[in-house]
PDB file of C-alpha atoms in Angstrom:
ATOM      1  CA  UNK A   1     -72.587-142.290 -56.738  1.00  0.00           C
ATOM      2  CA  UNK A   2     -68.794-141.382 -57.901  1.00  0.00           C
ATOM      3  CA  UNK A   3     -67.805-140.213 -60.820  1.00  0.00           C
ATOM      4  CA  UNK A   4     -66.637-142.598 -63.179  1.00  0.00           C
ATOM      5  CA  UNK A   5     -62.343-143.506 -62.173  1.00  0.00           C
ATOM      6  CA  UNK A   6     -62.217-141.400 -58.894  1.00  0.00           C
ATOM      7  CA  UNK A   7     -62.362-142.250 -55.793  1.00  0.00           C
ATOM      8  CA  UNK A   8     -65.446-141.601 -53.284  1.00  0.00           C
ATOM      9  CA  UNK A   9     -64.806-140.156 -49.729  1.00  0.00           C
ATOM     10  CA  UNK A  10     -67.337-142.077 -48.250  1.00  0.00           C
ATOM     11  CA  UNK A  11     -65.829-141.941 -44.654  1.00  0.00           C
ATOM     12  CA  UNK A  12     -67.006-137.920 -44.997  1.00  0.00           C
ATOM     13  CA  UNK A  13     -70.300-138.733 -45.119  1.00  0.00           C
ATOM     14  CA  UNK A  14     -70.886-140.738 -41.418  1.00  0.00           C
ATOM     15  CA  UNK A  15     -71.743-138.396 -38.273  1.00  0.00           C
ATOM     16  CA  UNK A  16     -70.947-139.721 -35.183  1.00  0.00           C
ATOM     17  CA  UNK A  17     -74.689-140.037 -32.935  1.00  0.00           C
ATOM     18  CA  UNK A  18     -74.910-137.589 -29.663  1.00  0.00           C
ATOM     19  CA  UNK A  19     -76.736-138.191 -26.772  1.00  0.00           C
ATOM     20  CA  UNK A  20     -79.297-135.884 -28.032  1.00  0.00           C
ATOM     21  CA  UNK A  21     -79.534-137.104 -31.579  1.00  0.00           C
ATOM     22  CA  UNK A  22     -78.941-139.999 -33.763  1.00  0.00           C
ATOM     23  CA  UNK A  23     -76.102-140.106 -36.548  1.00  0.00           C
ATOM     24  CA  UNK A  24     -75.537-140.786 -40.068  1.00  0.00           C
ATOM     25  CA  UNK A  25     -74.267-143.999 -40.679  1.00  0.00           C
ATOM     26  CA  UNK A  26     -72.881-145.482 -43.738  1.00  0.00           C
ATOM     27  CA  UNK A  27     -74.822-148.944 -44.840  1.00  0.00           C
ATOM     28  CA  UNK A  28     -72.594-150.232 -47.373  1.00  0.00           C
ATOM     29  CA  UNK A  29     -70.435-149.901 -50.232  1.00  0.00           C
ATOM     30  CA  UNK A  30     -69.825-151.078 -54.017  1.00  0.00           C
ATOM     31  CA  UNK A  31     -67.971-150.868 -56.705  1.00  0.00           C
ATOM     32  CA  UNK A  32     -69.599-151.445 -60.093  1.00  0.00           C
ATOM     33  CA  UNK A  33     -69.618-150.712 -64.144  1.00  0.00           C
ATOM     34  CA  UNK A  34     -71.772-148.053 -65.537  1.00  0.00           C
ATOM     35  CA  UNK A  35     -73.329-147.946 -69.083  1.00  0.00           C
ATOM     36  CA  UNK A  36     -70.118-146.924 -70.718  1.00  0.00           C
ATOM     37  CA  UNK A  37     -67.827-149.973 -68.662  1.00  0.00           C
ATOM     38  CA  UNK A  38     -66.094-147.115 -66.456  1.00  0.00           C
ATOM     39  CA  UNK A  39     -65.897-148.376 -62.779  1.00  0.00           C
ATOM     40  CA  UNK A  40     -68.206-146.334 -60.292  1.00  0.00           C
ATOM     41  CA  UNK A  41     -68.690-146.405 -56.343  1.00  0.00           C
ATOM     42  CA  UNK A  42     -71.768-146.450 -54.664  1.00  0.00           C
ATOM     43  CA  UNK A  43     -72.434-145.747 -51.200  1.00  0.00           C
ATOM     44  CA  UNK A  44     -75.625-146.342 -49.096  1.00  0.00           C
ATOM     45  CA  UNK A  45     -75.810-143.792 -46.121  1.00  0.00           C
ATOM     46  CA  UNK A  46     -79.087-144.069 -43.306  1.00  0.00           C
ATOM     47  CA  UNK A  47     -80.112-140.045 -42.899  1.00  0.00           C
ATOM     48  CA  UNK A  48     -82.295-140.466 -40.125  1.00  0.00           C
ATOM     49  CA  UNK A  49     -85.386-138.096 -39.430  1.00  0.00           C
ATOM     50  CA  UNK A  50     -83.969-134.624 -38.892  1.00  0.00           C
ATOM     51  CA  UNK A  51     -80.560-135.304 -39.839  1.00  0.00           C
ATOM     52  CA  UNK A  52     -80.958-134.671 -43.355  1.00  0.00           C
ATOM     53  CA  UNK A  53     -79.891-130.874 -42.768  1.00  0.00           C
ATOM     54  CA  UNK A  54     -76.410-132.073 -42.048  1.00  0.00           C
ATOM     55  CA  UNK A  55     -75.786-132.714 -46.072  1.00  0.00           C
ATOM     56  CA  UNK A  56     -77.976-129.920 -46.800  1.00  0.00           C
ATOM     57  CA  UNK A  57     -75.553-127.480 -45.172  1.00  0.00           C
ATOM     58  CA  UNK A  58     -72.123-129.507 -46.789  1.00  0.00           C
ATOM     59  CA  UNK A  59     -73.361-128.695 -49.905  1.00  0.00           C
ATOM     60  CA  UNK A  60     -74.717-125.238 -49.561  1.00  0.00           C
ATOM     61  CA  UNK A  61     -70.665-124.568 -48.004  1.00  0.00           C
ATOM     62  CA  UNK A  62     -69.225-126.050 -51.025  1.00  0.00           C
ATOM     63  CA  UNK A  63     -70.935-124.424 -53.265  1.00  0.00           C
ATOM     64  CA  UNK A  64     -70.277-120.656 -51.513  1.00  0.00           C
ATOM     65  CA  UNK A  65     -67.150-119.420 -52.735  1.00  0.00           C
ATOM     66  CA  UNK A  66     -66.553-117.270 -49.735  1.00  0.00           C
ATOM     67  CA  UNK A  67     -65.775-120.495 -47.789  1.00  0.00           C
ATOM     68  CA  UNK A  68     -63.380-121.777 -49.748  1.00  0.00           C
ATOM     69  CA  UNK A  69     -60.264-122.933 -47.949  1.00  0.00           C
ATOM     70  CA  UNK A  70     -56.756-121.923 -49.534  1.00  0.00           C
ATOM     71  CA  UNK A  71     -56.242-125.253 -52.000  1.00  0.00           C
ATOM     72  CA  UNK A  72     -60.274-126.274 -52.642  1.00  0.00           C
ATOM     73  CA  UNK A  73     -63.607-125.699 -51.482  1.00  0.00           C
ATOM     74  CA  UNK A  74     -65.340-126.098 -48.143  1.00  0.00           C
ATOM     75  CA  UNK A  75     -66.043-129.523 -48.194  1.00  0.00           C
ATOM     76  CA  UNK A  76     -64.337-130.559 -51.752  1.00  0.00           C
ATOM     77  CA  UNK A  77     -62.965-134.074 -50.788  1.00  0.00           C
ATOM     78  CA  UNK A  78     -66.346-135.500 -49.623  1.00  0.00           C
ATOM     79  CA  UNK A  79     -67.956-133.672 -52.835  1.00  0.00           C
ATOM     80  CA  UNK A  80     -65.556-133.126 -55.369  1.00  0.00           C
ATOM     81  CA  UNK A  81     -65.915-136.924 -56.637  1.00  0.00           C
ATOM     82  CA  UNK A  82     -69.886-137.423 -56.605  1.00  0.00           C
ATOM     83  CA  UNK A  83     -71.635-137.709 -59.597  1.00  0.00           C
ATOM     84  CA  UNK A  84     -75.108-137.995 -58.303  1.00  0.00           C
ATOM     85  CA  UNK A  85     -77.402-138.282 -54.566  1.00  0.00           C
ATOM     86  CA  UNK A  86     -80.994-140.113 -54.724  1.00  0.00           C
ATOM     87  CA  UNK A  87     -83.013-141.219 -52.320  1.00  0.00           C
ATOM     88  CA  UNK A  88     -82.502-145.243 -51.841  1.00  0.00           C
ATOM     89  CA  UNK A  89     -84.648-147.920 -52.804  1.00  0.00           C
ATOM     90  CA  UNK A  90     -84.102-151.627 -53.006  1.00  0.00           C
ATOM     91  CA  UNK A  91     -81.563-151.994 -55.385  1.00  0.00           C
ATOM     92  CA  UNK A  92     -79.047-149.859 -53.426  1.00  0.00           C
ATOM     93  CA  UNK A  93     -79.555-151.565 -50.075  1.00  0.00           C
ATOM     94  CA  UNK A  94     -78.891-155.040 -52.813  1.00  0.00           C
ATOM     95  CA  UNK A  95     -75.221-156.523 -52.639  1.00  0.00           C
ATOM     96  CA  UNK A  96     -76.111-159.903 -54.021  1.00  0.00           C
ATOM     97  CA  UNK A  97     -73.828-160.574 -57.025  1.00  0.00           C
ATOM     98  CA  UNK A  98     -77.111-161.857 -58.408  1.00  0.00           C
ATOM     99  CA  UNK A  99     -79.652-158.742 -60.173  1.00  0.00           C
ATOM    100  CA  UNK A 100     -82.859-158.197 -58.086  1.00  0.00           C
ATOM    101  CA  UNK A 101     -85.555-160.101 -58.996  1.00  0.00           C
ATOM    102  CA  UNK A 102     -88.381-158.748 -60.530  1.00  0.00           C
ATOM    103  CA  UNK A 103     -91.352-156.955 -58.563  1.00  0.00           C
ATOM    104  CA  UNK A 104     -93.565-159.604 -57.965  1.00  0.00           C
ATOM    105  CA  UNK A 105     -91.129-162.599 -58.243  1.00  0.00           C
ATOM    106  CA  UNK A 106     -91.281-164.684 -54.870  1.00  0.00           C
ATOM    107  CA  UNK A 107     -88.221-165.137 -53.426  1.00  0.00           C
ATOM    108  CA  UNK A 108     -86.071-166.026 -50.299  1.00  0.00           C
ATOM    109  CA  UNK A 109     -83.927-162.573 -49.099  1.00  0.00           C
ATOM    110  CA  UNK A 110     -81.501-162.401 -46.376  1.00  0.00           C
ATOM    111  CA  UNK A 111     -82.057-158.945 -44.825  1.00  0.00           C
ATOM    112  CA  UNK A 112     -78.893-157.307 -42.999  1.00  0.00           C
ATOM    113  CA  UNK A 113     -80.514-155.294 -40.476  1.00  0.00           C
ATOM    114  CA  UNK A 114     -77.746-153.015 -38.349  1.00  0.00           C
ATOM    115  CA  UNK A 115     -77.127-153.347 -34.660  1.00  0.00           C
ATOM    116  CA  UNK A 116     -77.526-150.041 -32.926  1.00  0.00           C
ATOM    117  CA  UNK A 117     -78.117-149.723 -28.768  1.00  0.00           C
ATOM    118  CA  UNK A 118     -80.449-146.792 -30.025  1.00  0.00           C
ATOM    119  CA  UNK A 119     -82.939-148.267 -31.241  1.00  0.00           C
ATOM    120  CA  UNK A 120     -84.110-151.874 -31.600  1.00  0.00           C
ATOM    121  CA  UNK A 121     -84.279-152.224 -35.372  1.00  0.00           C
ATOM    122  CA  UNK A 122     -84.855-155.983 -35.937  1.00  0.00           C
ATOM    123  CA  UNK A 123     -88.413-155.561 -33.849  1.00  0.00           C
ATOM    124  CA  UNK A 124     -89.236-152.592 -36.508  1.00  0.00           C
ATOM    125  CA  UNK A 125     -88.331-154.730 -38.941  1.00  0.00           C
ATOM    126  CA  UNK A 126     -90.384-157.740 -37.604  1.00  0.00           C
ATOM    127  CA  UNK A 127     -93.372-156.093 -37.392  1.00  0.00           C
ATOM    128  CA  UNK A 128     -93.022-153.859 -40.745  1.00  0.00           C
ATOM    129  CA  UNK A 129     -92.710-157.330 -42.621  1.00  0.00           C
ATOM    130  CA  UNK A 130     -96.171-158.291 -40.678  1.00  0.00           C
ATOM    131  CA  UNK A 131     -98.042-155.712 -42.246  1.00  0.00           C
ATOM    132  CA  UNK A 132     -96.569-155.955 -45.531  1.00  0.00           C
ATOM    133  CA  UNK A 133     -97.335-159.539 -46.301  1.00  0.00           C
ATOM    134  CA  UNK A 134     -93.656-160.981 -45.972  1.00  0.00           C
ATOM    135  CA  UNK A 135     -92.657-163.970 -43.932  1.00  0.00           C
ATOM    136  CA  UNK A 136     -90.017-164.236 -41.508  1.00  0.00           C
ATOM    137  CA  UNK A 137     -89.268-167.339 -39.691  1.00  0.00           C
ATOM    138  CA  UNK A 138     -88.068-167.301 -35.887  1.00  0.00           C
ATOM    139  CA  UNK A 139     -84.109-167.980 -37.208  1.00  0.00           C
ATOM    140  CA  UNK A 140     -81.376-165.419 -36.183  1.00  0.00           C
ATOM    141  CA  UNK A 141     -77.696-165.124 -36.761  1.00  0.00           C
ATOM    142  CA  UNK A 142     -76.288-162.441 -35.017  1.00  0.00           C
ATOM    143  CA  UNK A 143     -72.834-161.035 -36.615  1.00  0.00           C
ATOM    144  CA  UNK A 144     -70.920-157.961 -34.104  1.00  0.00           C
ATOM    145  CA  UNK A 145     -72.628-154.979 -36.760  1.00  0.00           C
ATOM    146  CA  UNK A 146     -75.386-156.783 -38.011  1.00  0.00           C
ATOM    147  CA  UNK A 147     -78.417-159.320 -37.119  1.00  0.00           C
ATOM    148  CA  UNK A 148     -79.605-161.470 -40.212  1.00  0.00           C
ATOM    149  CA  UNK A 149     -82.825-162.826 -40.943  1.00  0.00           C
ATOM    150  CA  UNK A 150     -84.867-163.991 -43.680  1.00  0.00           C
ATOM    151  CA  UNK A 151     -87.429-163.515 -45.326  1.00  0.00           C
ATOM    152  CA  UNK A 152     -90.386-164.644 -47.763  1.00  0.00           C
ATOM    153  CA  UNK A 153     -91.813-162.231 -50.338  1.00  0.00           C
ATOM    154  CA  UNK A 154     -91.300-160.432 -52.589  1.00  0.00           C
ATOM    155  CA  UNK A 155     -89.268-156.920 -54.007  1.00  0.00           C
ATOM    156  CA  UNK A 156     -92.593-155.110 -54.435  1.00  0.00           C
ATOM    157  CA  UNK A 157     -93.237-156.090 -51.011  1.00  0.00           C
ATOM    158  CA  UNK A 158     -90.420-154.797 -49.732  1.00  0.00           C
ATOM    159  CA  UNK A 159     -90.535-151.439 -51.440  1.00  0.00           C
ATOM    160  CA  UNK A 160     -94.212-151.042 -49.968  1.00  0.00           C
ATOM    161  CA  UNK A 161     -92.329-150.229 -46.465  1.00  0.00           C
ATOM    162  CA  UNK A 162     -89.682-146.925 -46.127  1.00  0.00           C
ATOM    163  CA  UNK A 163     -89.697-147.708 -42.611  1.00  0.00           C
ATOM    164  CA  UNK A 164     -88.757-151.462 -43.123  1.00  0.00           C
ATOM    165  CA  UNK A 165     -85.814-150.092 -45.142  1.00  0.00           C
ATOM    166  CA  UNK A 166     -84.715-148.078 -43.096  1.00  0.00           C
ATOM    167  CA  UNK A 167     -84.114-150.985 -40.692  1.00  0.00           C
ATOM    168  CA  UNK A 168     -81.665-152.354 -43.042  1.00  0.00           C
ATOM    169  CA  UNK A 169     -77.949-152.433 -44.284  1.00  0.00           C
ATOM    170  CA  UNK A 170     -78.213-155.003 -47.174  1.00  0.00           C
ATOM    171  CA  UNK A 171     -80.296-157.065 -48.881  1.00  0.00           C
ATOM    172  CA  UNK A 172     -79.169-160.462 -50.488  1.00  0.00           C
ATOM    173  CA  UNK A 173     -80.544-164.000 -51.872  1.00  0.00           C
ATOM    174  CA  UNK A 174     -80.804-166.316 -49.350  1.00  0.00           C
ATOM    175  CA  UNK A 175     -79.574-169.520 -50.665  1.00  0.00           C
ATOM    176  CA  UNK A 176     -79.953-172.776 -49.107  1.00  0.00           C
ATOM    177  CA  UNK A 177     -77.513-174.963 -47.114  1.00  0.00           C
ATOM    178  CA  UNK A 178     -75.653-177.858 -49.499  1.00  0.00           C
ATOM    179  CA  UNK A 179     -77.224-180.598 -47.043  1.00  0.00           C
ATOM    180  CA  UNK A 180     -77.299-182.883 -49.983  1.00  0.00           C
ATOM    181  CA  UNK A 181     -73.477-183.577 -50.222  1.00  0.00           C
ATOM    182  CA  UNK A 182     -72.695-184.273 -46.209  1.00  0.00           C
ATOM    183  CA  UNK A 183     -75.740-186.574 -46.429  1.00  0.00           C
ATOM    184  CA  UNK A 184     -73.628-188.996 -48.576  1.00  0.00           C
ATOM    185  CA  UNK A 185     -71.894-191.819 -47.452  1.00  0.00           C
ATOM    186  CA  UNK A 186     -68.434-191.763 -47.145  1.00  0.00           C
ATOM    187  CA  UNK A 187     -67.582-193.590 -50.463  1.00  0.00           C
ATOM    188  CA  UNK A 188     -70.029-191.479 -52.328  1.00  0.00           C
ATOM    189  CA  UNK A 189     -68.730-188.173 -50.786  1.00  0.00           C
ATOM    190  CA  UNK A 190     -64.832-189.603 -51.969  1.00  0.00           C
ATOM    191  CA  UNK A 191     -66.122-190.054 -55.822  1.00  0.00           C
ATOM    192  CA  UNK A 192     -67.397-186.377 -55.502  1.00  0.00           C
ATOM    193  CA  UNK A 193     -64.209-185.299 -53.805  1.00  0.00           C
ATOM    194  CA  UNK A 194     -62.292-187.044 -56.288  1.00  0.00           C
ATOM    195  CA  UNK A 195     -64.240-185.727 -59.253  1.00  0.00           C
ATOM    196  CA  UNK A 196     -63.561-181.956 -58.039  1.00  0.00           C
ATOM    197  CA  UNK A 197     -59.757-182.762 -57.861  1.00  0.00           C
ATOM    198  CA  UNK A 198     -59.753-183.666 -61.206  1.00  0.00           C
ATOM    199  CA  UNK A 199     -60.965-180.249 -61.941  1.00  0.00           C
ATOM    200  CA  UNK A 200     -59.819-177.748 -59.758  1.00  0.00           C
ATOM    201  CA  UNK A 201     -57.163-175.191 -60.865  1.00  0.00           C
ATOM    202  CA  UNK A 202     -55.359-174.700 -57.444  1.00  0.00           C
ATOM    203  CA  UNK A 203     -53.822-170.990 -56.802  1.00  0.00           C
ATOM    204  CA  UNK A 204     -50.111-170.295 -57.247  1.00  0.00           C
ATOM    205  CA  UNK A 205     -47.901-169.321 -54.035  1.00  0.00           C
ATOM    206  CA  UNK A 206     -48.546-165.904 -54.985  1.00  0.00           C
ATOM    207  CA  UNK A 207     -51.996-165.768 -54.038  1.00  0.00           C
ATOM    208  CA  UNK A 208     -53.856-163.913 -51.457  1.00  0.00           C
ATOM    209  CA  UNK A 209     -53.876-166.196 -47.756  1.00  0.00           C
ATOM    210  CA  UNK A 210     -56.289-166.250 -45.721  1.00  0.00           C
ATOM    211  CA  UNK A 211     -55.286-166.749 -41.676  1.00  0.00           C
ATOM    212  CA  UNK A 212     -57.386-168.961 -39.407  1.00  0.00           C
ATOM    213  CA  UNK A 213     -57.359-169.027 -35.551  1.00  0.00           C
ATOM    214  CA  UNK A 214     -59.407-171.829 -34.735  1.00  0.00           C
ATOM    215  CA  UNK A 215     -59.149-175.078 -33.271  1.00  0.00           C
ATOM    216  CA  UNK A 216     -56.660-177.097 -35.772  1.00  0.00           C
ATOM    217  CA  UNK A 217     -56.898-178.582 -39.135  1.00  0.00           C
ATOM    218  CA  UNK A 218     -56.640-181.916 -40.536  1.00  0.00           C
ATOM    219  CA  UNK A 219     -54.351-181.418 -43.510  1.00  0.00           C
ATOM    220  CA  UNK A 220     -54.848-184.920 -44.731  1.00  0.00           C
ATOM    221  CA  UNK A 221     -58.042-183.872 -46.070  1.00  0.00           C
ATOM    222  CA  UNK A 222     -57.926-184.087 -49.898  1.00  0.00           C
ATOM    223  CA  UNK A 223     -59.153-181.154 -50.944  1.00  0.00           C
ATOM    224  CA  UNK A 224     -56.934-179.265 -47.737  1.00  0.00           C
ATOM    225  CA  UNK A 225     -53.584-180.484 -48.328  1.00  0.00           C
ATOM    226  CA  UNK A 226     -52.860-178.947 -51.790  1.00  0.00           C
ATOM    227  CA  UNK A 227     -53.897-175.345 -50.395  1.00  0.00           C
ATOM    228  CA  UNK A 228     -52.016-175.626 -47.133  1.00  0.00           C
ATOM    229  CA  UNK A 229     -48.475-176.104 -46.644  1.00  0.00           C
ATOM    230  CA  UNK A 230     -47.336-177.908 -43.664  1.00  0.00           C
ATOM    231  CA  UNK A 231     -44.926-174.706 -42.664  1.00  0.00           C
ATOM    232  CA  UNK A 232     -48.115-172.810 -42.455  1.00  0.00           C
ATOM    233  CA  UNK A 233     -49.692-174.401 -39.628  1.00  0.00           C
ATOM    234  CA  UNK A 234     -48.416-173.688 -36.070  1.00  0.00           C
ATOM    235  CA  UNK A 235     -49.973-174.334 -32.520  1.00  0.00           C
ATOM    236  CA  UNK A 236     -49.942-172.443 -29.411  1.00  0.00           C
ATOM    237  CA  UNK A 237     -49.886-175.393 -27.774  1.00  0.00           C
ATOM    238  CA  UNK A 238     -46.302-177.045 -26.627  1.00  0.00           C
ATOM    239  CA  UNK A 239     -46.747-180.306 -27.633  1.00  0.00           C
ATOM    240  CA  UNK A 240     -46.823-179.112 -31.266  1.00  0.00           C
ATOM    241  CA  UNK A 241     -49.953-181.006 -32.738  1.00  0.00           C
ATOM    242  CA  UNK A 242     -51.681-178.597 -35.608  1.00  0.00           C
ATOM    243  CA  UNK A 243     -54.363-181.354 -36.326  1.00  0.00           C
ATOM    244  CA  UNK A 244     -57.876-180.158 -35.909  1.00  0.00           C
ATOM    245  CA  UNK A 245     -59.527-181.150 -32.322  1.00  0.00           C
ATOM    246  CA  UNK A 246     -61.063-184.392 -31.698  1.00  0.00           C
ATOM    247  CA  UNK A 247     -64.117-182.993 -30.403  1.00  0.00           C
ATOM    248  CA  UNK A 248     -64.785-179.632 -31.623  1.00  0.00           C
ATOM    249  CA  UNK A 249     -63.614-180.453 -35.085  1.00  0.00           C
ATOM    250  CA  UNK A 250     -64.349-176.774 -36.111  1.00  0.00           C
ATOM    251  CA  UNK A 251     -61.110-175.793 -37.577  1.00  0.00           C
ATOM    252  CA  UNK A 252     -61.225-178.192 -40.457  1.00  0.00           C
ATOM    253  CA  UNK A 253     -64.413-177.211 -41.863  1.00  0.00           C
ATOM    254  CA  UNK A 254     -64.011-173.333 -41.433  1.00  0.00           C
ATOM    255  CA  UNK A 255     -60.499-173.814 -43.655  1.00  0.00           C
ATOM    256  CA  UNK A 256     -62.675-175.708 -46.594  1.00  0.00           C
ATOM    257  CA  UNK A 257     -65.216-172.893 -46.558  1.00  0.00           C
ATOM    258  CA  UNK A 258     -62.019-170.419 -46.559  1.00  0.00           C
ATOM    259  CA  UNK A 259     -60.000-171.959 -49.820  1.00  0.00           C
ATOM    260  CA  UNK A 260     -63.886-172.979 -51.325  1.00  0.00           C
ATOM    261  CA  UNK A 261     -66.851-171.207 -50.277  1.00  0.00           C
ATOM    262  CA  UNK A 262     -69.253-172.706 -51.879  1.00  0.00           C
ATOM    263  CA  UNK A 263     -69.235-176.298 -52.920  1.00  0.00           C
ATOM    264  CA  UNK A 264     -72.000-177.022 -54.992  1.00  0.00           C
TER     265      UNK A 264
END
């Protein structure tokens, strides 16, 4: 944790893996409030077993004055700024803008467990949440750093485990798809449509963009065409057609969930 209003050098604290031992990797990172309303980062770093000696010795060479450099002391950028290191639990592999739920509250989680041609983490995991009690259904989604799965239990459950933890990179609420709206029928999905335009507050030009490489976009969608301007779509393609493609029909969808995230 950073002191409150400076910066954390939290690329200082990773160490690269060798062929004869495993590295420190950083899990993730956050920026939040503390008591007093001062901002603070937070950064979750996996020490694995005999690795821990690598901080040990950072610290002991910052604090010994005869290896101080010329400007600051051996080490002062990565530990100048840090207010505080504890050992992790739960709440600092949780990224969820939601608070943690409560120890015995049962819950859906998606757990971000880290890919690594080490060591086969997700198996760990699997079998960790077998002998704790939590459920995980046979559904993957594999991102390039991560693999995501969920799982049924609960927080006490999954502080039972240091070794399913230590699989893991973050820990969110799983939330469940909005099936209800596509299920509509067309004229019932146009009153909801319709109803959101009524109350949407759309972003001025100066607002952040976001730049999609996909297959096209149909513009002519309603809730589209007031967030994308016409000189904002081009094509690879010589014949100069933007619109989304007939079959794929990816592009259109993966611009709503770009300007809205979350409909419900």
């Amino acid at each position: 944790t950073s002191e409150p209003g400076l910066p954390l050098a939290y690329w200082s604290l990773e160490k690269a893996p060798s062929s004869t031992a495993d590295g420190i990797s950083l899990l993730n990172l956050r920026h939040e409030k503390n008591q007093q309303g001062q901002e603070i980062t937070k950064a979750a770093i996996f020490v694995p077993h005999g690795q821990l000696d690598v901080l040990e010795k950072k610290i002991a060479e910052y604090a010994d004055p005869s290896k101080d450099g010329k400007d600051h002391p051996r080490n002062g950028p990565l530990l100048n700024n840090i207010h505080t290191i504890s050992s992790a639990a739960v709440d600092a592999l949780w990224t969820d803008p939601d608070p943690l739920p409560e120890g015995d509250e049962l819950c859906w989680f998606e757990l971000w467990i880290r890919r690594d041609e080490r060591k086969d983490w997700k198996s760990q995991l699997i079998e960790e949440c077998q002998q704790v009690g939590i459920e995980v259904p046979d559904q993957t989604l594999v991102l390039p750093d991560h693999v995501v799965v969920i799982g049924h239990g609960t927080r006490d459950q999954l502080e039972s485990s240091l070794d399913l933890l230590n699989c893991l990179s973050e820990i969110r609420k799983a939330r469940p798809c909005s099936v209800g709206l596509t299920d509509l029928t067309g004229l019932e999905q146009e009153e909801w449509i319709d109803e959101a335009l009524a109350r949407i507050q759309w972003p001025g030009d100066d607002a952040p963009a976001v730049c999609l490489l996909d297959t096209g976009v149909n513009r002519s969608h309603p809730l589209i065409e007031p967030a994308l301007s016409t000189s904002d779509m081009s094509t690879v393609f010589g014949d100069g057609d933007t619109a989304d493609d007939n079959q794929l029909k990816h592009g259109t969808p993966m611009a709503g969930l770009a300007a809205f995230g979350d409909l419900r």
